[in-house]
Each structure stands twice: as C-alpha cells, then as structure tokens.
Coordinates of C-alpha atoms and ligand atoms in Angstrom, one line a residue:
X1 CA 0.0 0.0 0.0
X2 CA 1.0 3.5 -0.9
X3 CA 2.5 5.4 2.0
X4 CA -0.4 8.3 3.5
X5 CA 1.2 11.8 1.8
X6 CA 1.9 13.0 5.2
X7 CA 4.4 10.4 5.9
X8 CA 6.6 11.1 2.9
X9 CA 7.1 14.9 3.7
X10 CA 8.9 16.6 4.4
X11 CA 12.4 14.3 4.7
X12 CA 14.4 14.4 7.8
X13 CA 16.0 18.1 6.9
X14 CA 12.9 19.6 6.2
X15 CA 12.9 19.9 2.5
X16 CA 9.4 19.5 0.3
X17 CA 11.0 18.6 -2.7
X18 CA 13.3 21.4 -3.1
X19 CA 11.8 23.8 -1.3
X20 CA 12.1 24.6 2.5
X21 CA 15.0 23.5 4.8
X22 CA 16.5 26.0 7.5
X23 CA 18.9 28.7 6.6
X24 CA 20.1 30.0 10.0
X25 CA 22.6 32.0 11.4
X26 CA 24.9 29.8 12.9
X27 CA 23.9 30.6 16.5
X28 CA 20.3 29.5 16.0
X29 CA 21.6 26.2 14.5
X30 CA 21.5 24.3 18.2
X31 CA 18.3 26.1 19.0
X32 CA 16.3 25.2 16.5
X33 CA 17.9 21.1 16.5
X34 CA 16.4 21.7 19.9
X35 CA 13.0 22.4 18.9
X36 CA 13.1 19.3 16.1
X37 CA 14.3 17.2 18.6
X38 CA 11.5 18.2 21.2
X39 CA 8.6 18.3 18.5
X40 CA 9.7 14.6 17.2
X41 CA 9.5 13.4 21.1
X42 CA 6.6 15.3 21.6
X43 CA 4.4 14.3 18.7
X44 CA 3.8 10.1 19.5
X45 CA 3.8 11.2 23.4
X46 CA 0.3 9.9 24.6
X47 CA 0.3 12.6 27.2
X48 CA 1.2 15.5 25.2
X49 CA -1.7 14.4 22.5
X50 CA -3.9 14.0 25.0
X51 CA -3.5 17.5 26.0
X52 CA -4.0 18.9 23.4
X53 CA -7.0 17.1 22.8
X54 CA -8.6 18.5 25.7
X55 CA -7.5 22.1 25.4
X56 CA -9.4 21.1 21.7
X57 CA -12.4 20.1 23.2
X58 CA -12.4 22.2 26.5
X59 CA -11.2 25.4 25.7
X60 CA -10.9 25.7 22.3
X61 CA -14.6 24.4 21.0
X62 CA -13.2 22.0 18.5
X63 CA -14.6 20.3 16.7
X64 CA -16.3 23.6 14.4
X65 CA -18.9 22.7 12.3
X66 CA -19.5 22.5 8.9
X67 CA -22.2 24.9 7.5
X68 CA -24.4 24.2 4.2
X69 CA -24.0 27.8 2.8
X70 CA -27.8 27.2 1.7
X71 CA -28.6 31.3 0.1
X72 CA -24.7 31.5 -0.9
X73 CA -25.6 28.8 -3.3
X74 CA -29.0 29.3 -4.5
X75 CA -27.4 32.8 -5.2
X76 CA -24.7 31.5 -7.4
X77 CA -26.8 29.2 -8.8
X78 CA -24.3 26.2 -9.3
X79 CA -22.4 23.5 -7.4
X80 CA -23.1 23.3 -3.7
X81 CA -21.3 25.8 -1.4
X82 CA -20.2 24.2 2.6
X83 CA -18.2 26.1 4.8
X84 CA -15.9 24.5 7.9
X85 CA -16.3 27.3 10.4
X86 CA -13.0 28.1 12.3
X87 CA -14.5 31.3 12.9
X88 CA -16.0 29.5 15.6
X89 CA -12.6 28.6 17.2
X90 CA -11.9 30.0 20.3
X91 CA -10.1 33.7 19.4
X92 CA -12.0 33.4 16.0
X93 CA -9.3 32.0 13.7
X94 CA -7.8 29.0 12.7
X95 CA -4.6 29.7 14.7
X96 CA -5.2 28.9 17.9
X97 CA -4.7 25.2 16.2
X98 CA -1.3 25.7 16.0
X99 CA -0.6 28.5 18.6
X100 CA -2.1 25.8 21.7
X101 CA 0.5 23.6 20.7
X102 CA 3.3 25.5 19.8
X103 CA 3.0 27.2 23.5
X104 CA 2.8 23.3 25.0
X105 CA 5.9 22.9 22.9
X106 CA 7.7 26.1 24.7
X107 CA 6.7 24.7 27.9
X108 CA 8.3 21.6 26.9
X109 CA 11.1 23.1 26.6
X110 CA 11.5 24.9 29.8
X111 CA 11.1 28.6 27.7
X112 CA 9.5 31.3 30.1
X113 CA 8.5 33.3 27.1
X114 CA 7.0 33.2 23.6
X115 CA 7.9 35.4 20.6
X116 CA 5.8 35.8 17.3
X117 CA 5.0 38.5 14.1
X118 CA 1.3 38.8 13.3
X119 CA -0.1 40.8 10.1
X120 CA -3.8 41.1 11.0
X121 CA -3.6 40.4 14.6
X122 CA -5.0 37.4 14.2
X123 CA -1.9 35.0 15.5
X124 CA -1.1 37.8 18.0
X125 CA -3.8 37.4 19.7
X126 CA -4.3 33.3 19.5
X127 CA -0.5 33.4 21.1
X128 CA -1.5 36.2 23.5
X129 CA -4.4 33.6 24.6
X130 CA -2.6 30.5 24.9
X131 CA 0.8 32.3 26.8
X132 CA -2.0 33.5 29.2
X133 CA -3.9 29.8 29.4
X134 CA -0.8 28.3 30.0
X135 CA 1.1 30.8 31.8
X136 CA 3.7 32.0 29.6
X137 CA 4.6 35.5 29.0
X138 CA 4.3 36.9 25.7
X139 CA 5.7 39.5 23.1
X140 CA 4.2 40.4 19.9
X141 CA 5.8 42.3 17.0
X142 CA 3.1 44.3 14.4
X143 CA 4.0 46.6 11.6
X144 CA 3.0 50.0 12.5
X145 CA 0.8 49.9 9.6
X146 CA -1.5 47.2 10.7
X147 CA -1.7 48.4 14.1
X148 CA -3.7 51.4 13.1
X149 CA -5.6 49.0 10.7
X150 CA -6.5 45.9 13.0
X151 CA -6.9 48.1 16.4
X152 CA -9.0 46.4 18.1
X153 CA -6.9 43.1 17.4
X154 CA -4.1 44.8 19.3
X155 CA -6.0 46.1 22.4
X156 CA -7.3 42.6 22.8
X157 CA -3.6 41.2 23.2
X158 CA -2.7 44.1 25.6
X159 CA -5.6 43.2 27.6
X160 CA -4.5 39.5 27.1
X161 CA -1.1 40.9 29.0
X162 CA 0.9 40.5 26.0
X163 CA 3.4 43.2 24.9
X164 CA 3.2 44.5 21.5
X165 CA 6.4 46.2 19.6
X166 CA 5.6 48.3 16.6
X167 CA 8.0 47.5 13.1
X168 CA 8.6 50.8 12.3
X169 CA 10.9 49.9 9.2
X170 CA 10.0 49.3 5.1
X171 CA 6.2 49.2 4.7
X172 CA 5.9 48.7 8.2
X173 CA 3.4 45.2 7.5
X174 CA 3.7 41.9 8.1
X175 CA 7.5 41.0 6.8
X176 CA 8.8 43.6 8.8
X177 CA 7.1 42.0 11.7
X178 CA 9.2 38.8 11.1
X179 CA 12.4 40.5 10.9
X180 CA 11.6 42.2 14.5
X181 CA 10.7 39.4 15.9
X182 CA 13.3 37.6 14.5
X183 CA 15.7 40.1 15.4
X184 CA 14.6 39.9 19.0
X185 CA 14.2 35.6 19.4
X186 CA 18.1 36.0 18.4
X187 CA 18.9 37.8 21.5
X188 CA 16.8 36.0 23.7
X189 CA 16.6 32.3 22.3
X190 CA 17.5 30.9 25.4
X191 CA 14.9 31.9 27.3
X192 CA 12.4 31.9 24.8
X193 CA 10.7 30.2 21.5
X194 CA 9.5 31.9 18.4
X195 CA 6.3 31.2 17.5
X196 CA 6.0 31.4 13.9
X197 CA 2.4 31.8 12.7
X198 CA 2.1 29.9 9.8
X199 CA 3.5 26.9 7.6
X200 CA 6.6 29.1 6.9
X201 CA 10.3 29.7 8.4
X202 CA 12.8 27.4 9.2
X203 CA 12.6 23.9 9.8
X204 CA 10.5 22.5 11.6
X205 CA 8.2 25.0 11.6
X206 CA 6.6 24.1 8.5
X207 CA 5.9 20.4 9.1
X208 CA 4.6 21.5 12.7
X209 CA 2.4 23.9 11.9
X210 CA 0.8 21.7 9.3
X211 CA 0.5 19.0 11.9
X212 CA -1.2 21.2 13.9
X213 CA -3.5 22.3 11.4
X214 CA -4.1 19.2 9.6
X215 CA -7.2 18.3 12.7
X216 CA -9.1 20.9 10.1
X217 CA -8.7 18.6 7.7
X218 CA -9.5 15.6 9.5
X219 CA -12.5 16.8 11.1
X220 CA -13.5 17.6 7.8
X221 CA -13.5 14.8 6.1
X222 CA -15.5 13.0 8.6
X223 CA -18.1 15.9 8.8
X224 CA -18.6 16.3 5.0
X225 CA -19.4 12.4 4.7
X226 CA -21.9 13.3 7.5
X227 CA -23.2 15.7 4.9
X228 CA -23.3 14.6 1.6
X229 CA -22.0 10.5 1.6
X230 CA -19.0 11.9 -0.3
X231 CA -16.1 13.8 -0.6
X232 CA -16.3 17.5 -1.6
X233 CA -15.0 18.2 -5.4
X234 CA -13.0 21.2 -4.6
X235 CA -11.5 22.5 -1.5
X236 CA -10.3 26.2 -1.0
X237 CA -9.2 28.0 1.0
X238 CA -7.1 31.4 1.3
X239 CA -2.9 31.0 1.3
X240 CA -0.8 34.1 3.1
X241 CA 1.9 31.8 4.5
X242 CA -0.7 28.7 4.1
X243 CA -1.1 27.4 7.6
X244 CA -5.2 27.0 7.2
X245 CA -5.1 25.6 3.5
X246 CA -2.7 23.0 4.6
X247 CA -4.4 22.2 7.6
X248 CA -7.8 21.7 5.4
X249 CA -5.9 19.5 2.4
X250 CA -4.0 17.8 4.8
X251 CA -7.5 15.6 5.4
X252 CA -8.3 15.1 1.6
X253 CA -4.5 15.3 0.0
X254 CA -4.7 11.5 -0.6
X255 CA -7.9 11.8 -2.2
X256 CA -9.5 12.6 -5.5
X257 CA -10.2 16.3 -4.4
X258 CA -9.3 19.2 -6.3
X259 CA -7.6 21.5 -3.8
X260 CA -7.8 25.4 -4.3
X261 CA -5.3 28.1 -2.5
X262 CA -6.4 31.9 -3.3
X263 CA -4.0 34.2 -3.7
X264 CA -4.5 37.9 -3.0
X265 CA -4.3 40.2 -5.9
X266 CA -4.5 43.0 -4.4
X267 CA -5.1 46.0 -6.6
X268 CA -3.3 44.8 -9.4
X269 CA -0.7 43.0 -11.1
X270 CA 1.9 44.9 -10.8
X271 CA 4.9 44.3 -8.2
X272 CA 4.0 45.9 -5.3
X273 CA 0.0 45.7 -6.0
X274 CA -0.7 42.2 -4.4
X275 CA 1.1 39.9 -2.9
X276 CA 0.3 36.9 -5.3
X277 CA 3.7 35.1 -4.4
X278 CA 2.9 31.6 -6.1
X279 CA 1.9 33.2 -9.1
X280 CA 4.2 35.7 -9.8
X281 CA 7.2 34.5 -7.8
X282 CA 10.5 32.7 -8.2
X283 CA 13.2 30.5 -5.8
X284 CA 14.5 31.7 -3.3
X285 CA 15.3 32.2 0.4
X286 CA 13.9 34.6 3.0
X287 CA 13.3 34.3 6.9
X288 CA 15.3 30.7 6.8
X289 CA 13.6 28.6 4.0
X290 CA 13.6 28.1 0.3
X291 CA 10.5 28.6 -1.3
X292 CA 9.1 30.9 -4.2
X293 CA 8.9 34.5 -3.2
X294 CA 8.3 37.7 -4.7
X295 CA 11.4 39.7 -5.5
X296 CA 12.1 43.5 -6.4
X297 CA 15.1 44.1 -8.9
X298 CA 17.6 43.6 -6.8
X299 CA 16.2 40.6 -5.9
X300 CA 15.3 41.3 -2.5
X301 CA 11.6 40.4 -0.9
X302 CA 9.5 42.8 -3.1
X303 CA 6.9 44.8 -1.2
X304 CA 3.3 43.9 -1.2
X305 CA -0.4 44.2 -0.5
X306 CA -3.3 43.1 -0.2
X307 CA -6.5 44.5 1.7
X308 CA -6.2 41.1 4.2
X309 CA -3.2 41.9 6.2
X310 CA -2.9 38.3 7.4
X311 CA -2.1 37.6 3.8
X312 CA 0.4 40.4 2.4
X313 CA 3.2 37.9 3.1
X314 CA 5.7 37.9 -0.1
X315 CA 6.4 34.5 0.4
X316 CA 4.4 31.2 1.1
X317 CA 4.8 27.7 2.9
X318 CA 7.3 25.7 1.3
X319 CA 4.8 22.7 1.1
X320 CA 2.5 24.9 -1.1
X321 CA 5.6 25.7 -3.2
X322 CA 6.3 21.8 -3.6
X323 CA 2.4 21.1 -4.1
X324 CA 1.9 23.4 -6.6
X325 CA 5.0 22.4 -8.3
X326 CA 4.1 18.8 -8.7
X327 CA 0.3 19.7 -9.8
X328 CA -1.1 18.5 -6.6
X329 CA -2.6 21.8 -5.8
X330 CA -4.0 24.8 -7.7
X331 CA -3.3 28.5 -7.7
X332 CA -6.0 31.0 -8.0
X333 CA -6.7 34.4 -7.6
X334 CA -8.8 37.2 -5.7
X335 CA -8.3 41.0 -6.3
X336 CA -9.7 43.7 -3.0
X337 CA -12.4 44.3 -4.8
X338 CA -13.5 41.2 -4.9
X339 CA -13.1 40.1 -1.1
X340 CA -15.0 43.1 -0.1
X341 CA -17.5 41.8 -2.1
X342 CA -17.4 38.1 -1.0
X343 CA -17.2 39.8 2.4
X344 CA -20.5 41.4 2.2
X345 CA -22.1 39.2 0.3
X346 CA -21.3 36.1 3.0
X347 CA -22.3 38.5 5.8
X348 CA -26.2 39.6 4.3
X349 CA -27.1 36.0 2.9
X350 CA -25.4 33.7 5.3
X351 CA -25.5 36.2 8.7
X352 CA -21.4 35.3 9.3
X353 CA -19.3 38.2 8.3
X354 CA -15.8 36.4 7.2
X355 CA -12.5 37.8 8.0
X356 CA -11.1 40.1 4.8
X357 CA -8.3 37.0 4.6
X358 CA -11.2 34.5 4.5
X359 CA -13.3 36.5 1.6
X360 CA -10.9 35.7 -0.8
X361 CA -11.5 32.2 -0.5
X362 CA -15.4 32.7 -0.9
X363 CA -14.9 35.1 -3.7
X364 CA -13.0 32.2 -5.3
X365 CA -15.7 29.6 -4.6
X366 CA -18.6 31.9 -5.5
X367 CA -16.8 32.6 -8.8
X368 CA -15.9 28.2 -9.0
X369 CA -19.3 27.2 -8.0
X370 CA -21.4 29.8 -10.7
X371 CA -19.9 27.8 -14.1
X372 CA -20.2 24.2 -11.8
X373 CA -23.6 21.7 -12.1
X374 CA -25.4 21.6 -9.0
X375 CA -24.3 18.3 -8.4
X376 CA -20.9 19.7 -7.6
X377 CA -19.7 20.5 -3.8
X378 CA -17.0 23.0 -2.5
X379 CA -15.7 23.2 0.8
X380 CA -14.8 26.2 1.7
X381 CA -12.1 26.8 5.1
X382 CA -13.7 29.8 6.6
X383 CA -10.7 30.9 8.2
X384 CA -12.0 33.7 10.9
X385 CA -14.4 36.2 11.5
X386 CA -14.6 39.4 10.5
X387 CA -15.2 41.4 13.3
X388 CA -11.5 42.9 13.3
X389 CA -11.9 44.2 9.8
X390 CA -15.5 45.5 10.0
X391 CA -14.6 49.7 10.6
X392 CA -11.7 49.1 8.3
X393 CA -14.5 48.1 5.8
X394 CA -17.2 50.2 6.2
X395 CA -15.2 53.3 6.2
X396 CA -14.0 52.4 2.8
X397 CA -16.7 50.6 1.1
X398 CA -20.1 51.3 1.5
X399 CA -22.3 48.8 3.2
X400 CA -24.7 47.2 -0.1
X401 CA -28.5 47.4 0.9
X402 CA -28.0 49.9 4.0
X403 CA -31.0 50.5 5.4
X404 CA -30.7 53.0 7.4
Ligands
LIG501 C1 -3.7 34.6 9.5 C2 -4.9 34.4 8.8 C3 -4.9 33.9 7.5 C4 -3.6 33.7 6.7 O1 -2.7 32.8 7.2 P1 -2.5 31.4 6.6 O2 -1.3 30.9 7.3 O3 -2.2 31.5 5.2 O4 -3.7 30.6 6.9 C5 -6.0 33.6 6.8 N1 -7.2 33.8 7.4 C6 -7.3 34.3 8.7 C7 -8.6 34.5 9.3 C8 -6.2 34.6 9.4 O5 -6.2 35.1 10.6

C-alpha cells in the first residue's frame, strides 16, 4: 500500500522537494535542533496528545462545524457551497490550532516566554491567549501599519497581558514583523521560543504547523461524509503563509479532491499591487527557507499588498511551493475588490461576516461554484471572523443594501 502523503514529507531536513529547509545564522543552528528534537518526542507522546486534545475540546470548541451555505448557493446558482467554520474557534481564527500547541511545545522546553510577528492580529492574539492559558509570558511584534488597521486586534492582546512592539521599518506590514521578531528571538533564544504563525520559516516550523492544522482537515472529512456521503469536489481555501489551506488539504490530500489556494491580488498586477507570491514568484530564500517568493530588482523580498493583512506575506509555505509544483494543488486568484464583495455578500445571505483574509477564499468559490452543475460541492475553510476588519470596511466601502 501506498505510504499516507503526510508520511513522505517533508524528509528528515525539512525539504518539500526542493523547497524549504532551515537557513540559519549559525547561532540558532543548536536552538532550533532543539526544537526538532522536542517536536519529534513530543508528537507520538500519549500525554502530550492528549493535551492537546482537551484544550481542543475544552477550551478551544473543537470540533467547528460545517455549515451548508444554503442562500450563498442558490445565489450563485451552481455546485453546492459548505463552509468549515474556524470562525467559531476559540479567538476566532484557525490559529489557535497551532498557537495551543506550539506554547505546550515552549513549555516543553523549559522557555519562560513566547515570541511571534502577526499581520492582521490574528496570530497575535491566539498566542497572547494561549501564553495566558498556560502561563507563559508573551511579546508580539506588528508593523505599524497594521496596528492602526487591525486596532481592536491589538487592544485585545494588551488586555490578554501580551506586549506588543511596533516595526517601524519598510512598509511597516507583516514582513517587517518577522524581521523584529526575528531580530529579538536572536537575542533571547534561550529563554524563549518563536512562535511562527504559519507553515513558513525554518525547519520545523513548517511540518509542525501543518501537523497542527491538519485536525481541520480531519475533522472535515468525517463531517462532510456526514453531509453529503462523499467527498467534496474542490477544496479552497485562502494562502498568506498557508497554515489554514494546509491544515484543510492535509485531510483530503490523498484523495481525489481538487484543492484550491487563493492568492490575493490586491489591486493589481503589478509588483507591489498584491502579494500573489505563487503566481508571480520565483526561488528563493527569506526568513530561513527556500520557497518561491516575490522579488524586487535587486532581488530582495518585493513589497506587497493586499486588503487582508494576514495575507500580504511575499512568500508562502514551502509545502504549497512543492504542491503546486508537482500539480497537486491549484493556484488562484482574488483582487480587493472582490473580497470586499465576498465579504458582504457572506455577511447579508449567510449572517457570518468572514475575515477580509477568509473573503478571498469565498470570492474564489462563488466565482468556482457559478460555471459548476449543482451536483458539484465545495468546501470552503472559513478561516475567521470578521469582526476585526469591519470599521476598516465600512469606512472604505459602503455597506450594499444599508437600510438606514
Ligand atoms: C492569519 C490568517 C490567514 C492567513 O494565514 P495562513 O497561514 O495563510 O492561513 C487567513 N485567514 C485568517 C482568518 C487569518 O487570521
């Protein structure tokens, strides 16, 4: 029998193919063996899944649903629309999946503190939550940018007793956030553990993360049988770094299921307009890992946008890079426009107003399920709720059948 997907990669150093590994300074070398050697003890320990699986259960409100988007579809008129709700996670977004166990992980290793970037605020606050369940103290570095933008995402981690340091440098978003906090794990790795927030960075980051994620997946699979007797046809969902699309394909990868990532496109396609990195990118290595990034002239990360600031990231996830290279998986796009679209258009027919992130995802299935028969099904990850992005929203886009 063939070996499940997830047991062929990454290999032993961390490598999708070609892309991923760990580029490190030599310092962080020991540190981060350290953390491999813990996660591979950690992983098969019956106590330490067990854990988890009752923060899941207890704390967290895993497992989320999956919702029949019943007016989405009879809108679009095609295949049939489902959405698995980590909106209703604990925090609101998918990444108190990974940021749980990532903090049992720092504990494991006798760390007193965890470190992490966030664009939106989302992983912030996730880590912020899990440092205070489990008693660890926490730091927090946000480009200066998205702190005006996701406000109330960054009160909510100062009132979670996390400490939050602007990135003041470049466009003051989310890579600038990993360099800070980068900067500062490398003067205080011995006393604390970076907790990156997605399938990105050095080995083993990538293959933990997804492990983390991948209950999305599993519950999934289960739940859509529960609803339909089959598997869905597509699967989307959005890809910044790719942590909640490979936690969804990780249950169907082995399967016949087409699976989606949606890339923002910003405002156009011009270098600097989105941050489309699979699309538009090429090789090479940034923040510790090989993968296909964005690059300006002189062949540096490229700056980028997008209107979801969890997803301006001008790289991706090494596995998506290997995926996507092999066919497995397939790139497509979403434009602001778009998302704020999706975003509305979710909030008035379903009543769940999506995270600007998540709306590209729907915006891609709306689009998918429109030229499918109706005997077609997506699955949709709905990756968080909106409620960080809704003044950001309405002060820029007016609300579509106000009524007062
Ligand atoms: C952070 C975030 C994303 C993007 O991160 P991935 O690692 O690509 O999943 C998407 N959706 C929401 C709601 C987020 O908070």
């Amino acid at each position: 029998m063939k070996k499940p997907y997830l047991e062929t990669q990454p290999d032993e150093n961390g490598y999708f193919g070609k892309f991923g590994g760990a580029f490190l300074p030599p310092m962080l070398e020991e540190p981060f063996a350290q953390i491999q050697k813990e996660y591979e003890k950690i992983k098969t320990d019956p106590e330490f899944i067990e854990e988890l699986k009752y923060v899941r259960k207890h704390y967290q409100g895993r497992p989320t649903p999956i919702s029949f988007a019943k007016n989405l579809t009879e809108h679009c008129g095609g295949a049939k629309i489902y959405l698995k709700r980590e909106d209703l996670n604990h925090t609101g977004a998918h990444k108190l999946n990974h940021c749980m166990a990532e903090v049992i992980l720092a504990k494991h290793l006798g760390k007193k503190k965890v470190i992490a970037e966030t664009g939106a605020g989302q992983h912030g606050v996730a880590l912020a939550t899990a440092a205070a369940y489990f008693g660890l103290e926490c730091e927090i570095h946000m480009g200066e940018v998205d702190i005006v933008k996701e406000h109330p995402n960054v009160v909510r981690m100062k009132i979670l007793g996390a400490k939050v340091v602007p990135a003041t440098h470049g466009l003051k978003t989310l890579k600038e956030a990993v360099d800070s906090a980068f900067g500062v794990y490398m003067e205080t790795y011995e006393e604390s553990l970076f907790c990156i927030g997605s399938v990105v960075g050095p080995h083993p980051f990538p293959v933990m993360v997804r492990d983390f994620q991948s209950v999305v997946g599993f519950e999934s699979k289960e739940q859509f049988l529960e609803h339909e007797d089959k598997l869905p046809d597509h699967v989307i969902a959005c890809v910044g770094g790719g942590s909640n699309a490979m936690g969804i394909f990780a249950g169907f990868i082995d399967d016949d299921v087409e699976l989606i990532g949606v890339e923002p496109m910003g405002k156009g396609e011009k270098l600097g307009e989105h941050a489309a990195s699979l699309t538009y990118g090429e090789e090479g290595v940034m923040h510790g890992f090989n993968s296909i990034m964005l690059k300006d002239a002189e062949g540096e990360p490229a700056p980028v946008y997008s209107i979801g600031s969890g997803i301006d990231y001008p790289s991706v996830g090494p596995e998506h890079a290997y995926l996507s290279s092999i066919g497995r998986t397939k790139v497509a796009l979403c434009n602001d426009e778009e998302a704020v679209d999706a975003f509305y258009k979710l909030s008035q027919l379903e009543g769940i107003i999506p995270a600007l992130e998540t709306a590209h995802a729907i915006a891609y299935a709306m689009k998918l399920a429109k030229i499918l028969p109706s005997d077609k099904t997506i699955l949709v990850n709905l990756s968080g709720r909106g409620d960080k992005d809704i003044d950001f929203v309405v002060d820029n886009h007016e609300i579509p059948n106000a009524k007062f």
